[in-house]
Short mmCIF file of C-alpha atoms in Angstrom, two decimals:
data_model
loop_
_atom_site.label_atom_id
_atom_site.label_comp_id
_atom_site.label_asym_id
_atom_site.label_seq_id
_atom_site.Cartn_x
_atom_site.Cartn_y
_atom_site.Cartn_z
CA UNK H 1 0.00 0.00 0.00
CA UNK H 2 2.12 2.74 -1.45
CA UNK H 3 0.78 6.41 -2.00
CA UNK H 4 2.18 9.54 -2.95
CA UNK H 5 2.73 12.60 -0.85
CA UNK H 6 2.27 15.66 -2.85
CA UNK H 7 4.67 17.57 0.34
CA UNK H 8 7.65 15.96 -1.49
CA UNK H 9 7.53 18.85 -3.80
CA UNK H 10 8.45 21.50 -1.68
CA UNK H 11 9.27 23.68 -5.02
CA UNK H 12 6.45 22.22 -7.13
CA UNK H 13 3.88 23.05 -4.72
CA UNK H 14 5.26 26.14 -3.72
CA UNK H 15 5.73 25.80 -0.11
CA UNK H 16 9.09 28.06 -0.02
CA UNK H 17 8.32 31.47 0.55
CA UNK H 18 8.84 33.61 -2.64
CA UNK H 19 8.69 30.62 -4.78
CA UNK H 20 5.37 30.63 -7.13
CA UNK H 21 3.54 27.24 -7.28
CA UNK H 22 4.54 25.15 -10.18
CA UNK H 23 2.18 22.24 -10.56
CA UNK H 24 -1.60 21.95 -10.30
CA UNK H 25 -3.67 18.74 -8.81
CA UNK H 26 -4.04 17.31 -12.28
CA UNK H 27 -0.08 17.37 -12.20
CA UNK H 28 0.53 15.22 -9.17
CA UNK H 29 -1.55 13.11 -10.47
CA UNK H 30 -0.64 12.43 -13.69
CA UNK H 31 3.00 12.21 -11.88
CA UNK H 32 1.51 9.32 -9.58
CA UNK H 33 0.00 7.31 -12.95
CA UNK H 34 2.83 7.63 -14.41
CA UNK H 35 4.70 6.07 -11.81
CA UNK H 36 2.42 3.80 -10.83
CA UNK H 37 1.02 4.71 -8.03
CA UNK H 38 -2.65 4.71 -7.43
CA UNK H 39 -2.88 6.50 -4.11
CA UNK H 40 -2.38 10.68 -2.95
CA UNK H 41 -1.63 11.89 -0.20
CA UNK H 42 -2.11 15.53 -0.15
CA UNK H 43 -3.28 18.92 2.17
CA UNK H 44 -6.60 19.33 0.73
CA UNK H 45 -6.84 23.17 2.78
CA UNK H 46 -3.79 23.68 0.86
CA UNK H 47 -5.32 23.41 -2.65
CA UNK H 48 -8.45 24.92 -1.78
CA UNK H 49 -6.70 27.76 -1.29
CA UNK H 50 -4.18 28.02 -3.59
CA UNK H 51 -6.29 26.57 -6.53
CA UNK H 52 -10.04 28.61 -5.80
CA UNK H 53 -11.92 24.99 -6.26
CA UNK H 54 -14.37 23.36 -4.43
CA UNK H 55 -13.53 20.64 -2.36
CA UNK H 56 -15.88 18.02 -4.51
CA UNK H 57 -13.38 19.03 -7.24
CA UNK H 58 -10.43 17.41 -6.05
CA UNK H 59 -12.41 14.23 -5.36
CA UNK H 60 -14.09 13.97 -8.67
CA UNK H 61 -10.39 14.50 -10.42
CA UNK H 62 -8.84 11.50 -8.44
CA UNK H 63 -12.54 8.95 -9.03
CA UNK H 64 -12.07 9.59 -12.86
CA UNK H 65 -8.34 8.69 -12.81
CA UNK H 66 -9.14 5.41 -10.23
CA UNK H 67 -7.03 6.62 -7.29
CA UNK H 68 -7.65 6.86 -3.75
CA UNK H 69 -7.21 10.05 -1.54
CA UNK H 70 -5.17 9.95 1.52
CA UNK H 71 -6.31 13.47 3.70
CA UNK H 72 -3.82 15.64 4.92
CA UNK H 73 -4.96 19.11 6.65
CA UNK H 74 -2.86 22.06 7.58
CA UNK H 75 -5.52 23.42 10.14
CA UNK H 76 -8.01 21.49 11.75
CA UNK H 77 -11.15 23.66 10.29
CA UNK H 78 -14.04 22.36 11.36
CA UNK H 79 -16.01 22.99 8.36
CA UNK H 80 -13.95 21.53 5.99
CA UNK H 81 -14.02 18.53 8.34
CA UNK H 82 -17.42 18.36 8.47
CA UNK H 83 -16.81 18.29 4.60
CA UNK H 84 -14.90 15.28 4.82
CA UNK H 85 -17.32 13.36 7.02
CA UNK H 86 -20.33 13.67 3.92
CA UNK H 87 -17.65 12.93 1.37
CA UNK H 88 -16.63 9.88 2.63
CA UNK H 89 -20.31 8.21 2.01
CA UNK H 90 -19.85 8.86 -1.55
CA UNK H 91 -15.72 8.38 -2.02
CA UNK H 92 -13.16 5.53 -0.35
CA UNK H 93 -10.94 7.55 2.06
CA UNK H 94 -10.80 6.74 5.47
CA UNK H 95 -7.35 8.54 6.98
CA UNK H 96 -7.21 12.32 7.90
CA UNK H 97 -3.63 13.48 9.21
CA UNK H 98 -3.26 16.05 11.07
CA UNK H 99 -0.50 18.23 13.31
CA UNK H 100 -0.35 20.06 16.35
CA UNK H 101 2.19 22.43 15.15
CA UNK H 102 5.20 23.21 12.60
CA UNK H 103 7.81 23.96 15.75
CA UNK H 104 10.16 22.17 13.86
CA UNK H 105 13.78 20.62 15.07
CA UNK H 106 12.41 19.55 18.45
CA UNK H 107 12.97 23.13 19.50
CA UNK H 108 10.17 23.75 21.84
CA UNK H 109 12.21 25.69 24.33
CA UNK H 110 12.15 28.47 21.65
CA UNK H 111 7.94 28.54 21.65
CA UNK H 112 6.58 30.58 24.35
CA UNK H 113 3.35 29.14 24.43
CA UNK H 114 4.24 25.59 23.89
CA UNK H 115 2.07 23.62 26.53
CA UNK H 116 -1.20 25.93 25.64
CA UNK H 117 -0.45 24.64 22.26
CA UNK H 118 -0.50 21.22 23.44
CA UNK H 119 -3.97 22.12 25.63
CA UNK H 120 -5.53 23.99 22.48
CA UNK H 121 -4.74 21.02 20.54
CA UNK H 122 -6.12 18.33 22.62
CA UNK H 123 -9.73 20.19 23.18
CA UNK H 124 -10.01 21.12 19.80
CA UNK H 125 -9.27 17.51 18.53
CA UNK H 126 -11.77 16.32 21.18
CA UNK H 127 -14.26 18.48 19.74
CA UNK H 128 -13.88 17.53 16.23
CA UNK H 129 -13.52 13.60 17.25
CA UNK H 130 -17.60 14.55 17.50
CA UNK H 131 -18.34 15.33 14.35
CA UNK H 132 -16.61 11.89 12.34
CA UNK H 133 -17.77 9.82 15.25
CA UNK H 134 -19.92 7.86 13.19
CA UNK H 135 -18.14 7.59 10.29
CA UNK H 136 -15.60 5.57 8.94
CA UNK H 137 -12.82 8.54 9.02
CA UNK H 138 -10.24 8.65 11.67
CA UNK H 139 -7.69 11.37 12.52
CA UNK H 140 -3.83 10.44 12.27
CA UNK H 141 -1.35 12.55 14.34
CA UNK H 142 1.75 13.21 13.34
CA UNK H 143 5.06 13.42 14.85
CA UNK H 144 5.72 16.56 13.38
CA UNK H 145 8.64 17.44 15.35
CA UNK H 146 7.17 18.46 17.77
CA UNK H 147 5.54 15.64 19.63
CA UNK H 148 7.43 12.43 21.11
CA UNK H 149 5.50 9.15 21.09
CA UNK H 150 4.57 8.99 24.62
CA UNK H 151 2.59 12.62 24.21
CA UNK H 152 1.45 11.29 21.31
CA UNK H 153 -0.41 8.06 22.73
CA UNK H 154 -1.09 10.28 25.78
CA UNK H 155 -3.09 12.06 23.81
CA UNK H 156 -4.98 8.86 22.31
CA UNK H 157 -5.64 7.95 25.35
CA UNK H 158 -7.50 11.10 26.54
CA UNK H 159 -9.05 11.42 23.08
CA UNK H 160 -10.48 8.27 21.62
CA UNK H 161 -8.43 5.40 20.80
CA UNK H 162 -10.69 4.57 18.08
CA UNK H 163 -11.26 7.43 15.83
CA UNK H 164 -7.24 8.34 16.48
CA UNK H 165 -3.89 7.11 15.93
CA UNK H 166 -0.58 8.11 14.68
CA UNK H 167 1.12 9.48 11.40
CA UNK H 168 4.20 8.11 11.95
CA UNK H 169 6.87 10.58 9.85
CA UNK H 170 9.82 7.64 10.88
CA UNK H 171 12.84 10.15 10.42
CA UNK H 172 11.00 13.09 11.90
CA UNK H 173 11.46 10.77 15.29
CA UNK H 174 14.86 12.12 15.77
CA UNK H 175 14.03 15.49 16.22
CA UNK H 176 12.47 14.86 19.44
CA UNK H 177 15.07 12.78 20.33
CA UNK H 178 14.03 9.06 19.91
CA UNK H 179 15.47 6.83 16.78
CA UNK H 180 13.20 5.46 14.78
CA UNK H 181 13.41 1.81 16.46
CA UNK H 182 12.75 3.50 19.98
CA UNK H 183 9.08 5.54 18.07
CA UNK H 184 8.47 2.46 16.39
CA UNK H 185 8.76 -0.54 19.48
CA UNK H 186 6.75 1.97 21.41
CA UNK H 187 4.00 3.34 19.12
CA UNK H 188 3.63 0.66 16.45
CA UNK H 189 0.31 -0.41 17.39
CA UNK H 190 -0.96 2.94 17.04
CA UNK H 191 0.33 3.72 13.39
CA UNK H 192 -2.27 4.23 11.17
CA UNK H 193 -0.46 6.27 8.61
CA UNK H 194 3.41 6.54 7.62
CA UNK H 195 5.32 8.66 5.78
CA UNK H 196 8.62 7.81 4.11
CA UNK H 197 10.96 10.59 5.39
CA UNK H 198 14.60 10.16 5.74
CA UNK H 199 17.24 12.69 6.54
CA UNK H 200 21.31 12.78 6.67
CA UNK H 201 22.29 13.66 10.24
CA UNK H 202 25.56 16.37 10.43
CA UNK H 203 26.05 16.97 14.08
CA UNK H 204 27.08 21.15 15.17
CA UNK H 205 27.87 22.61 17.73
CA UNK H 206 24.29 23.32 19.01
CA UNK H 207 23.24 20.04 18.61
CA UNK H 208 22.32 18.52 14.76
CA UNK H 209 21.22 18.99 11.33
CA UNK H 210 18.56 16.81 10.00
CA UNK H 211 18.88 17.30 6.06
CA UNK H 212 16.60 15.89 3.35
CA UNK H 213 17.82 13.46 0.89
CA UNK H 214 16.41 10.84 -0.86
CA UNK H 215 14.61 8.24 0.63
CA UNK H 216 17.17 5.35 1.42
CA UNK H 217 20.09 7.64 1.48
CA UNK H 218 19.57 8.58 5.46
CA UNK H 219 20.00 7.25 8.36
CA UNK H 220 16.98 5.02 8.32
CA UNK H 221 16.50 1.39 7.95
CA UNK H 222 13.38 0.76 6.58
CA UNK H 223 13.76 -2.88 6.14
CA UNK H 224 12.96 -3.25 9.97
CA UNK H 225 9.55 -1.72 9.30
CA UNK H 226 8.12 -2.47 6.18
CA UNK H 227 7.14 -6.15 7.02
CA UNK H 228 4.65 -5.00 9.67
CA UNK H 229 3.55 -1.97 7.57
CA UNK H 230 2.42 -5.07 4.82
CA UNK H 231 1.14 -7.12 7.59
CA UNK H 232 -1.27 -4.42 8.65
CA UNK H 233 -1.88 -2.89 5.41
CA UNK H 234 -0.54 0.18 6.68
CA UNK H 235 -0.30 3.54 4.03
CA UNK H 236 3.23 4.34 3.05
CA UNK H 237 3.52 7.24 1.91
CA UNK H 238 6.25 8.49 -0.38
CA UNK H 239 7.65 11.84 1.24
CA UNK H 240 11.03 13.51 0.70
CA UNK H 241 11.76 16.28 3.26
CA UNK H 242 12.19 20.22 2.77
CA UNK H 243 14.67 21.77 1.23
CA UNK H 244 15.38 23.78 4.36
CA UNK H 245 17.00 21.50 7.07
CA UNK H 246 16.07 21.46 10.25
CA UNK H 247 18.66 22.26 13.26
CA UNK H 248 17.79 20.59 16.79
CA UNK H 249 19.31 22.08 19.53
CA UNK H 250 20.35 18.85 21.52
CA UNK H 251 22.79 20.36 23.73
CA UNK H 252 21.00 23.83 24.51
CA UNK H 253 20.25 23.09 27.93
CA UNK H 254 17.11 24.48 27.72
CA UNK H 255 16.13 22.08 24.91
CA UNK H 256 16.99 18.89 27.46
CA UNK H 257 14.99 20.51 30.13
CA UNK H 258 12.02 20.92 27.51
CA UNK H 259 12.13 17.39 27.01
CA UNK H 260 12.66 15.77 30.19
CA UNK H 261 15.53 14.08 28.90
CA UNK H 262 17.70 11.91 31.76
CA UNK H 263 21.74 11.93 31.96
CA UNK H 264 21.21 8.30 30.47
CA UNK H 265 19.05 9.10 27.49
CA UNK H 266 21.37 12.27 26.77
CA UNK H 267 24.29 9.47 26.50
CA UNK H 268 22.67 7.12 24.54
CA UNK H 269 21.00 9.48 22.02
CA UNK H 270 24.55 10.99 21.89
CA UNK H 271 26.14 7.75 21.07
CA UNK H 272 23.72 6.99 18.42
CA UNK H 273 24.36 10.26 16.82
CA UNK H 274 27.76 9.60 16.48
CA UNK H 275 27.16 6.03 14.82
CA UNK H 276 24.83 7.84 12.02
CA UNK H 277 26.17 11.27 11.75
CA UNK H 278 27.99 12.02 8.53
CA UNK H 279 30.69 14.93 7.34
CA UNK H 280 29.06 17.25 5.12
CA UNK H 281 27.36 20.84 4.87
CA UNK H 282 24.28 20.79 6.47
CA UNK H 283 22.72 22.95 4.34
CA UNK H 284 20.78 21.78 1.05
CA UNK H 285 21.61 23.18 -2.29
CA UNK H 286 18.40 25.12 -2.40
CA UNK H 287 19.85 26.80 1.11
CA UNK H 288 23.12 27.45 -0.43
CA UNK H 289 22.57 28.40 -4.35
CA UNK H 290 18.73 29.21 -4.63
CA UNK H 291 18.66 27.78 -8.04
CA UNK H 292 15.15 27.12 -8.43
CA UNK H 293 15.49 25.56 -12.23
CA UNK H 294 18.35 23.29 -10.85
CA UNK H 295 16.64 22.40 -7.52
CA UNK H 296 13.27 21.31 -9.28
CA UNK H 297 14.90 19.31 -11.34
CA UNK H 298 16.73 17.62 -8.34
CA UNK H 299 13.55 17.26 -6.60
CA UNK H 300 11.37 15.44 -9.62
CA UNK H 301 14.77 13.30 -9.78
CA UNK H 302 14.79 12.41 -6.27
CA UNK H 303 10.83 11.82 -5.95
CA UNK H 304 11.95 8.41 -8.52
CA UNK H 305 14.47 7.58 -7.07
CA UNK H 306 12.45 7.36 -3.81
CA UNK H 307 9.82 5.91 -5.67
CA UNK H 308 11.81 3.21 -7.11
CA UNK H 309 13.72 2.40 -3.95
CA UNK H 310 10.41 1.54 -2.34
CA UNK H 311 8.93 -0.16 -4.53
CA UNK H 312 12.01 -2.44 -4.79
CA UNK H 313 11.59 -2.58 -0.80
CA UNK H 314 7.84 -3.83 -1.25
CA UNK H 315 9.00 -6.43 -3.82
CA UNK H 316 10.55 -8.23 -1.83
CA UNK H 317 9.31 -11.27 0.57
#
């Protein structure tokens, strides 16, 4: 069950600032049949904002081309949610993901208002929970670098362990300081959703880089994870990070105390870094040259090569 997450083209979609969208829906899609892959993932608030359509639109596109939409959302808005919950008696989607937050790198001791995030979150999410209750749609949360697993399932539990469960991102793990084995052993039977990201890790004085490559070309091992994903019939989505990396301030020690983190997980972490960490620049080439002919190209590129590598994963027995 492989899909296609349209937030692998950072440039295409035109999620860097100053950078003009490049592709419509019809595009990504056309890009997915191509490459034979029958399922999108994609921010439907996104597009109906950028593209002026209703929402039935996108849904119609994706029934005439025979592929199934995987729900992302940007904002939890209650009316497009209560959208969603009519659409799905007429179309075949049943995962919504959503996200707390984009405090990226794990940084939450930079967010003032972190824990009334966390509070906002949780009663808003309650209150929406009311509205799909009796469908077949479910939320996803993901660990958008901002959440461990632990708050994650904490909040499942004061939610509704029914109608919620996790995105798992598996590389966006590191950023609040677990590796993807540690996310996984703890969380897997909450994993409703998965996206493919992997990152090089370049350690700095502050802490680390987490940089986007392409997927197989990081510090994950996805062989450890794709047997249950089959087993389960889990979602994998295809998704290539930005093309701004993301710098976690591990050894602020403001950043530790944000995370409760002991002496022993600080040494272990530490020691794992070292094992994976690589010597390179940090920064992407979109960071360093702003080529925006050059780095579209690279990203289309990379998108098949990620697309390839996991399909070659899912071949096998």
């Amino acid at each position: 069950m492989i899909s296609l997450n349209t937030y692998s083209f950072g440039i295409g979609m035109g999620l860097i600032k100053g950078i003009k969208k490049k592709l419509k829906f019809q595009d990504f899609i056309n890009f997915s049949k191509r490459n034979h892959i029958y399922k999108l993932e994609f921010p439907i608030d996104f597009f109906l904002k950028k593209e002026n359509k209703k929402i039935e639109f996108y849904f119609n596109l994706l029934k005439k081309s025979k592929m199934t939409p995987i729900i992302d959302l940007e904002e939890l808005d209650e009316k497009i949610i209560k959208s969603l919950v009519k659409l799905s008696n007429i179309f075949d989607f049943e995962i919504i993901r959503i996200k707390m937050s984009n405090f990226f790198g794990g940084n939450r001791h930079d967010v003032k208002n972190f824990e009334l995030t966390r509070i906002k979150f949780v009663k808003k999410l309650k209150k929406l929970i009311k509205i799909i209750e009796k469908s077949n749609l479910k939320f996803a949360i993901e660990n958008h670098q901002d959440l461990n697993s632990n708050e994650i399932i904490k909040i499942i539990r004061k939610t509704s362990i029914k109608k919620v469960g996790i995105n798992w991102d598996i590389a966006n793990s590191l950023a609040t300081i677990e590796t993807p084995d540690e996310f996984f052993k703890k969380s897997k039977k909450f994993i409703i959703n998965v996206h493919s990201k992997d990152y090089k890790v370049i350690e700095s004085n502050k802490g680390f880089f987490l940089k986007r490559c392409t997927i197989g070309e990081g510090i994950v091992d996805f062989k450890k994870y794709i047997k249950y994903f089959k087993k389960k019939k889990i979602n994998f989505s295809v998704e290539l990070g930005a093309h701004i990396s993301r710098h976690c301030h591990f050894k602020n020690k403001n950043f530790i105390k944000s995370h409760k983190l002991s002496k022993t997980k600080i040494q272990k972490f530490t020691k794992y870094l070292k094992e994976k960490s690589i010597n390179e620049n940090p920064y992407t080439d979109w960071e360093l040259y702003k080529n925006v002919k050059k780095s579209y190209k690279t990203e289309l590129n990379d998108v098949k090569k990620s697309i390839k590598f996991i399909k070659n994963l899912y071949a096998k027995k």
